[in-house]
Amino acid sequence: MTHTVLRIDTSARREGSISRRLTDRVIDRLAAERVITRDLAEPLPAVNEDWIGANFTPEADRSADQKAALALSDDLIAELRAADTLVIGLPIYNFGAPVSFKTWIDLVARAGVTFRYSEAGPEGLLEGKRAILVVASGGTEAGSTIDFASTYARHVLGFIGITDVDIVTADQLAIEPEATIRAAEAQIDDLAA
């Protein structure tokens, strides 16, 4: 069976990005047969009133325009469903995730599609997948009380059913860049392939 990785780059920087560089290393480490790449430096459209109206209309009742409004969201969800492992390059911008990542989440977290509500509360529908977050920051310590990027990413992935989450950290790059990158590379080398 082919192992498929969905690579999601969220850095606005295409050149010189530490999260992209380390994500490359994770992809090499996994040696997947198939890699789907979604580069969010190319902005996704934000959810708007037309999208929300289409999303809350039962699928059988959607007009052609409503289906078109959800087409990109459907494609992003198909990428998620096809993947066994997600590798997400996640720089921390001003204590949080880049807006590109939040926009992606808004487009893939859909009630009845990637999660559902039950009497026991929300239930993720994308179980059995693994995620590897590659977190890079200049000064924010990953997992600290001021890190609203990796904690948000872990929570929202769990919300849609992806609870097997590893985090590679290259945090505090502004303080000791070389040592921080070496430590992150060692974390990657220790990941189960």
PDB file of C-alpha atoms in Angstrom:
ATOM      1  CA  MET A   1       0.000   0.000   0.000  1.00  0.00           C
ATOM      2  CA  THR A   2       1.316   3.452  -0.944  1.00  0.00           C
ATOM      3  CA  HIS A   3       2.079   5.789   1.948  1.00  0.00           C
ATOM      4  CA  THR A   4       0.872   9.303   1.130  1.00  0.00           C
ATOM      5  CA  VAL A   5       2.133  12.462   2.817  1.00  0.00           C
ATOM      6  CA  LEU A   6       0.342  15.798   2.636  1.00  0.00           C
ATOM      7  CA  ARG A   7       2.920  18.564   2.961  1.00  0.00           C
ATOM      8  CA  ILE A   8       1.514  21.932   4.003  1.00  0.00           C
ATOM      9  CA  ASP A   9       3.843  24.935   3.977  1.00  0.00           C
ATOM     10  CA  THR A  10       2.425  27.935   5.823  1.00  0.00           C
ATOM     11  CA  SER A  11       5.416  30.268   5.781  1.00  0.00           C
ATOM     12  CA  ALA A  12       5.004  33.394   3.707  1.00  0.00           C
ATOM     13  CA  ARG A  13       8.733  33.118   2.930  1.00  0.00           C
ATOM     14  CA  ARG A  14       9.652  30.833   0.074  1.00  0.00           C
ATOM     15  CA  GLU A  15      13.391  31.604   0.346  1.00  0.00           C
ATOM     16  CA  GLY A  16      15.285  31.386   3.624  1.00  0.00           C
ATOM     17  CA  SER A  17      12.418  29.822   5.560  1.00  0.00           C
ATOM     18  CA  ILE A  18      13.586  27.587   8.411  1.00  0.00           C
ATOM     19  CA  SER A  19      10.210  25.820   8.622  1.00  0.00           C
ATOM     20  CA  ARG A  20      10.424  24.941   4.906  1.00  0.00           C
ATOM     21  CA  ARG A  21      14.024  23.773   5.243  1.00  0.00           C
ATOM     22  CA  LEU A  22      13.165  21.508   8.170  1.00  0.00           C
ATOM     23  CA  THR A  23       9.983  20.310   6.476  1.00  0.00           C
ATOM     24  CA  ASP A  24      12.145  19.221   3.518  1.00  0.00           C
ATOM     25  CA  ARG A  25      14.180  17.137   5.971  1.00  0.00           C
ATOM     26  CA  VAL A  26      11.048  15.536   7.452  1.00  0.00           C
ATOM     27  CA  ILE A  27       9.794  14.650   3.961  1.00  0.00           C
ATOM     28  CA  ASP A  28      13.175  13.066   3.161  1.00  0.00           C
ATOM     29  CA  ARG A  29      13.070  11.155   6.469  1.00  0.00           C
ATOM     30  CA  LEU A  30       9.622   9.729   5.764  1.00  0.00           C
ATOM     31  CA  ALA A  31      10.593   8.561   2.258  1.00  0.00           C
ATOM     32  CA  ALA A  32       6.930   8.484   1.236  1.00  0.00           C
ATOM     33  CA  GLU A  33       5.935   7.024  -2.097  1.00  0.00           C
ATOM     34  CA  ARG A  34       3.584   9.952  -2.740  1.00  0.00           C
ATOM     35  CA  VAL A  35       3.738  13.551  -1.521  1.00  0.00           C
ATOM     36  CA  ILE A  36       0.896  16.010  -2.068  1.00  0.00           C
ATOM     37  CA  THR A  37       2.100  19.581  -1.606  1.00  0.00           C
ATOM     38  CA  ARG A  38      -0.069  22.510  -0.566  1.00  0.00           C
ATOM     39  CA  ASP A  39       1.902  25.762  -0.412  1.00  0.00           C
ATOM     40  CA  LEU A  40      -0.092  28.349   1.492  1.00  0.00           C
ATOM     41  CA  ALA A  41       2.239  31.190   0.491  1.00  0.00           C
ATOM     42  CA  GLU A  42      -0.236  31.248  -2.396  1.00  0.00           C
ATOM     43  CA  PRO A  43      -3.172  32.635  -0.392  1.00  0.00           C
ATOM     44  CA  LEU A  44      -6.414  30.729  -0.048  1.00  0.00           C
ATOM     45  CA  PRO A  45      -9.649  32.725  -0.160  1.00  0.00           C
ATOM     46  CA  ALA A  46     -11.151  33.519   3.217  1.00  0.00           C
ATOM     47  CA  VAL A  47     -14.481  32.064   4.204  1.00  0.00           C
ATOM     48  CA  ASN A  48     -17.235  34.523   3.304  1.00  0.00           C
ATOM     49  CA  GLU A  49     -21.030  34.750   3.462  1.00  0.00           C
ATOM     50  CA  ASP A  50     -21.535  32.802   0.205  1.00  0.00           C
ATOM     51  CA  TRP A  51     -19.273  29.993   1.447  1.00  0.00           C
ATOM     52  CA  ILE A  52     -21.069  29.806   4.786  1.00  0.00           C
ATOM     53  CA  GLY A  53     -24.466  29.738   3.077  1.00  0.00           C
ATOM     54  CA  ALA A  54     -23.311  26.916   0.817  1.00  0.00           C
ATOM     55  CA  ASN A  55     -21.762  24.982   3.684  1.00  0.00           C
ATOM     56  CA  PHE A  56     -24.967  25.125   5.733  1.00  0.00           C
ATOM     57  CA  THR A  57     -27.157  24.069   2.816  1.00  0.00           C
ATOM     58  CA  PRO A  58     -27.703  20.300   2.681  1.00  0.00           C
ATOM     59  CA  GLU A  59     -25.545  18.807  -0.070  1.00  0.00           C
ATOM     60  CA  ALA A  60     -28.520  17.558  -2.094  1.00  0.00           C
ATOM     61  CA  ASP A  61     -30.046  21.062  -2.101  1.00  0.00           C
ATOM     62  CA  ARG A  62     -26.961  23.058  -3.158  1.00  0.00           C
ATOM     63  CA  SER A  63     -27.139  25.152  -6.288  1.00  0.00           C
ATOM     64  CA  ALA A  64     -24.380  25.115  -8.891  1.00  0.00           C
ATOM     65  CA  ASP A  65     -23.029  28.375  -7.425  1.00  0.00           C
ATOM     66  CA  GLN A  66     -22.998  26.875  -3.925  1.00  0.00           C
ATOM     67  CA  LYS A  67     -21.160  23.785  -5.154  1.00  0.00           C
ATOM     68  CA  ALA A  68     -18.632  26.075  -6.840  1.00  0.00           C
ATOM     69  CA  ALA A  69     -18.220  28.059  -3.595  1.00  0.00           C
ATOM     70  CA  LEU A  70     -17.268  24.827  -1.777  1.00  0.00           C
ATOM     71  CA  ALA A  71     -15.130  23.314  -4.553  1.00  0.00           C
ATOM     72  CA  LEU A  72     -11.766  24.409  -3.129  1.00  0.00           C
ATOM     73  CA  SER A  73     -12.780  23.288   0.361  1.00  0.00           C
ATOM     74  CA  ASP A  74     -13.794  19.914  -1.091  1.00  0.00           C
ATOM     75  CA  ASP A  75     -10.392  19.644  -2.837  1.00  0.00           C
ATOM     76  CA  LEU A  76      -8.510  20.483   0.385  1.00  0.00           C
ATOM     77  CA  ILE A  77     -10.519  17.874   2.292  1.00  0.00           C
ATOM     78  CA  ALA A  78      -9.844  15.296  -0.441  1.00  0.00           C
ATOM     79  CA  GLU A  79      -6.107  15.968   0.038  1.00  0.00           C
ATOM     80  CA  LEU A  80      -6.524  15.391   3.773  1.00  0.00           C
ATOM     81  CA  ARG A  81      -8.450  12.176   3.248  1.00  0.00           C
ATOM     82  CA  ALA A  82      -5.853  10.864   0.793  1.00  0.00           C
ATOM     83  CA  ALA A  83      -2.991  11.434   3.255  1.00  0.00           C
ATOM     84  CA  ASP A  84      -1.687   8.970   5.798  1.00  0.00           C
ATOM     85  CA  THR A  85       0.619  11.604   7.296  1.00  0.00           C
ATOM     86  CA  LEU A  86       0.449  15.401   7.351  1.00  0.00           C
ATOM     87  CA  VAL A  87       3.688  17.374   7.579  1.00  0.00           C
ATOM     88  CA  ILE A  88       2.946  20.993   8.408  1.00  0.00           C
ATOM     89  CA  GLY A  89       5.627  23.685   8.385  1.00  0.00           C
ATOM     90  CA  LEU A  90       4.364  26.118  11.008  1.00  0.00           C
ATOM     91  CA  PRO A  91       6.267  29.307  11.767  1.00  0.00           C
ATOM     92  CA  ILE A  92       5.052  31.320  14.735  1.00  0.00           C
ATOM     93  CA  TYR A  93       4.090  34.853  13.756  1.00  0.00           C
ATOM     94  CA  ASN A  94       3.393  37.208  16.659  1.00  0.00           C
ATOM     95  CA  PHE A  95       2.658  34.281  19.012  1.00  0.00           C
ATOM     96  CA  GLY A  96       0.209  32.603  16.630  1.00  0.00           C
ATOM     97  CA  ALA A  97      -0.097  30.611  13.429  1.00  0.00           C
ATOM     98  CA  PRO A  98       0.151  32.384  10.076  1.00  0.00           C
ATOM     99  CA  VAL A  99      -3.190  33.562   8.721  1.00  0.00           C
ATOM    100  CA  SER A 100      -2.707  31.133   5.830  1.00  0.00           C
ATOM    101  CA  PHE A 101      -2.934  28.191   8.250  1.00  0.00           C
ATOM    102  CA  LYS A 102      -6.060  29.584   9.932  1.00  0.00           C
ATOM    103  CA  THR A 103      -7.671  30.067   6.515  1.00  0.00           C
ATOM    104  CA  TRP A 104      -6.829  26.459   5.590  1.00  0.00           C
ATOM    105  CA  ILE A 105      -8.385  25.267   8.861  1.00  0.00           C
ATOM    106  CA  ASP A 106     -11.535  27.321   8.199  1.00  0.00           C
ATOM    107  CA  LEU A 107     -11.863  25.594   4.820  1.00  0.00           C
ATOM    108  CA  VAL A 108     -11.310  22.016   6.063  1.00  0.00           C
ATOM    109  CA  ALA A 109     -13.083  21.990   9.447  1.00  0.00           C
ATOM    110  CA  ARG A 110     -16.618  21.303   8.233  1.00  0.00           C
ATOM    111  CA  ALA A 111     -19.416  19.853  10.337  1.00  0.00           C
ATOM    112  CA  GLY A 112     -20.642  16.579   8.910  1.00  0.00           C
ATOM    113  CA  VAL A 113     -17.570  16.278   6.674  1.00  0.00           C
ATOM    114  CA  THR A 114     -14.425  16.314   8.836  1.00  0.00           C
ATOM    115  CA  PHE A 115     -16.144  16.346  12.235  1.00  0.00           C
ATOM    116  CA  ARG A 116     -19.635  15.837  13.606  1.00  0.00           C
ATOM    117  CA  TYR A 117     -21.535  16.710  16.708  1.00  0.00           C
ATOM    118  CA  SER A 118     -22.820  13.878  18.853  1.00  0.00           C
ATOM    119  CA  GLU A 119     -24.437  13.584  22.252  1.00  0.00           C
ATOM    120  CA  ALA A 120     -20.932  13.105  23.660  1.00  0.00           C
ATOM    121  CA  GLY A 121     -19.673  16.299  21.955  1.00  0.00           C
ATOM    122  CA  PRO A 122     -17.681  16.911  18.772  1.00  0.00           C
ATOM    123  CA  GLU A 123     -16.147  13.871  17.069  1.00  0.00           C
ATOM    124  CA  GLY A 124     -13.366  14.056  14.489  1.00  0.00           C
ATOM    125  CA  LEU A 125     -13.917  12.061  11.307  1.00  0.00           C
ATOM    126  CA  LEU A 126     -10.309  11.889  10.050  1.00  0.00           C
ATOM    127  CA  GLU A 127      -8.985   9.291  12.468  1.00  0.00           C
ATOM    128  CA  GLY A 128      -6.004   7.045  11.837  1.00  0.00           C
ATOM    129  CA  LYS A 129      -3.739   9.760  10.464  1.00  0.00           C
ATOM    130  CA  ARG A 130      -0.471  11.119  11.808  1.00  0.00           C
ATOM    131  CA  ALA A 131       0.633  14.749  11.820  1.00  0.00           C
ATOM    132  CA  ILE A 132       4.110  16.186  12.213  1.00  0.00           C
ATOM    133  CA  LEU A 133       4.257  19.898  12.996  1.00  0.00           C
ATOM    134  CA  VAL A 134       7.540  21.624  12.209  1.00  0.00           C
ATOM    135  CA  VAL A 135       7.436  24.712  14.399  1.00  0.00           C
ATOM    136  CA  ALA A 136       9.878  27.581  13.908  1.00  0.00           C
ATOM    137  CA  SER A 137      10.027  30.813  15.855  1.00  0.00           C
ATOM    138  CA  GLY A 138      12.386  33.651  16.514  1.00  0.00           C
ATOM    139  CA  GLY A 139      11.725  33.953  20.228  1.00  0.00           C
ATOM    140  CA  THR A 140       8.517  32.198  21.232  1.00  0.00           C
ATOM    141  CA  GLU A 141       9.152  28.916  23.040  1.00  0.00           C
ATOM    142  CA  ALA A 142       7.033  26.160  21.500  1.00  0.00           C
ATOM    143  CA  GLY A 143       4.467  24.795  23.941  1.00  0.00           C
ATOM    144  CA  SER A 144       4.804  27.772  26.283  1.00  0.00           C
ATOM    145  CA  THR A 145       1.917  29.890  27.538  1.00  0.00           C
ATOM    146  CA  ILE A 146       2.614  32.423  24.771  1.00  0.00           C
ATOM    147  CA  ASP A 147       2.654  29.851  21.949  1.00  0.00           C
ATOM    148  CA  PHE A 148      -0.772  30.059  20.333  1.00  0.00           C
ATOM    149  CA  ALA A 149       0.396  28.386  17.106  1.00  0.00           C
ATOM    150  CA  SER A 150       1.402  24.820  17.982  1.00  0.00           C
ATOM    151  CA  THR A 151      -1.190  24.543  20.737  1.00  0.00           C
ATOM    152  CA  TYR A 152      -3.908  25.720  18.324  1.00  0.00           C
ATOM    153  CA  ALA A 153      -2.683  23.387  15.578  1.00  0.00           C
ATOM    154  CA  ARG A 154      -2.630  20.369  17.906  1.00  0.00           C
ATOM    155  CA  HIS A 155      -6.121  21.200  19.205  1.00  0.00           C
ATOM    156  CA  VAL A 156      -7.747  21.761  15.826  1.00  0.00           C
ATOM    157  CA  LEU A 157      -6.128  18.670  14.291  1.00  0.00           C
ATOM    158  CA  GLY A 158      -7.496  16.650  17.207  1.00  0.00           C
ATOM    159  CA  PHE A 159     -10.897  18.251  16.667  1.00  0.00           C
ATOM    160  CA  ILE A 160     -11.026  16.770  13.150  1.00  0.00           C
ATOM    161  CA  GLY A 161      -9.742  13.409  14.413  1.00  0.00           C
ATOM    162  CA  ILE A 162      -5.958  13.634  13.975  1.00  0.00           C
ATOM    163  CA  THR A 163      -4.635  12.971  17.462  1.00  0.00           C
ATOM    164  CA  ASP A 164      -1.275  11.345  16.652  1.00  0.00           C
ATOM    165  CA  VAL A 165       0.763  14.562  16.516  1.00  0.00           C
ATOM    166  CA  ASP A 166       4.546  14.926  16.755  1.00  0.00           C
ATOM    167  CA  ILE A 167       6.074  18.376  17.100  1.00  0.00           C
ATOM    168  CA  VAL A 168       9.564  19.251  15.878  1.00  0.00           C
ATOM    169  CA  THR A 169      10.679  22.530  17.401  1.00  0.00           C
ATOM    170  CA  ALA A 170      13.101  25.104  16.103  1.00  0.00           C
ATOM    171  CA  ASP A 171      12.028  27.763  18.533  1.00  0.00           C
ATOM    172  CA  GLN A 172      13.978  30.754  19.787  1.00  0.00           C
ATOM    173  CA  LEU A 173      15.971  30.999  16.542  1.00  0.00           C
ATOM    174  CA  ALA A 174      16.837  34.633  17.307  1.00  0.00           C
ATOM    175  CA  ILE A 175      18.836  33.532  20.358  1.00  0.00           C
ATOM    176  CA  GLU A 176      20.929  30.548  19.192  1.00  0.00           C
ATOM    177  CA  PRO A 177      20.111  29.841  15.537  1.00  0.00           C
ATOM    178  CA  GLU A 178      22.731  27.195  14.735  1.00  0.00           C
ATOM    179  CA  ALA A 179      22.188  25.187  17.933  1.00  0.00           C
ATOM    180  CA  THR A 180      18.416  25.458  17.543  1.00  0.00           C
ATOM    181  CA  ILE A 181      18.516  24.159  13.967  1.00  0.00           C
ATOM    182  CA  ARG A 182      20.859  21.293  14.928  1.00  0.00           C
ATOM    183  CA  ALA A 183      18.500  20.315  17.764  1.00  0.00           C
ATOM    184  CA  ALA A 184      15.520  20.351  15.390  1.00  0.00           C
ATOM    185  CA  GLU A 185      17.421  18.256  12.849  1.00  0.00           C
ATOM    186  CA  ALA A 186      18.190  15.724  15.602  1.00  0.00           C
ATOM    187  CA  GLN A 187      14.487  15.589  16.492  1.00  0.00           C
ATOM    188  CA  ILE A 188      13.700  14.862  12.842  1.00  0.00           C
ATOM    189  CA  ASP A 189      16.335  12.146  12.669  1.00  0.00           C
ATOM    190  CA  ASP A 190      14.685  10.506  15.700  1.00  0.00           C
ATOM    191  CA  LEU A 191      11.181  10.500  14.139  1.00  0.00           C
ATOM    192  CA  ALA A 192       9.695   7.130  13.288  1.00  0.00           C
ATOM    193  CA  ALA A 193       9.614   6.902   9.508  1.00  0.00           C
TER     194      ALA A 193
END
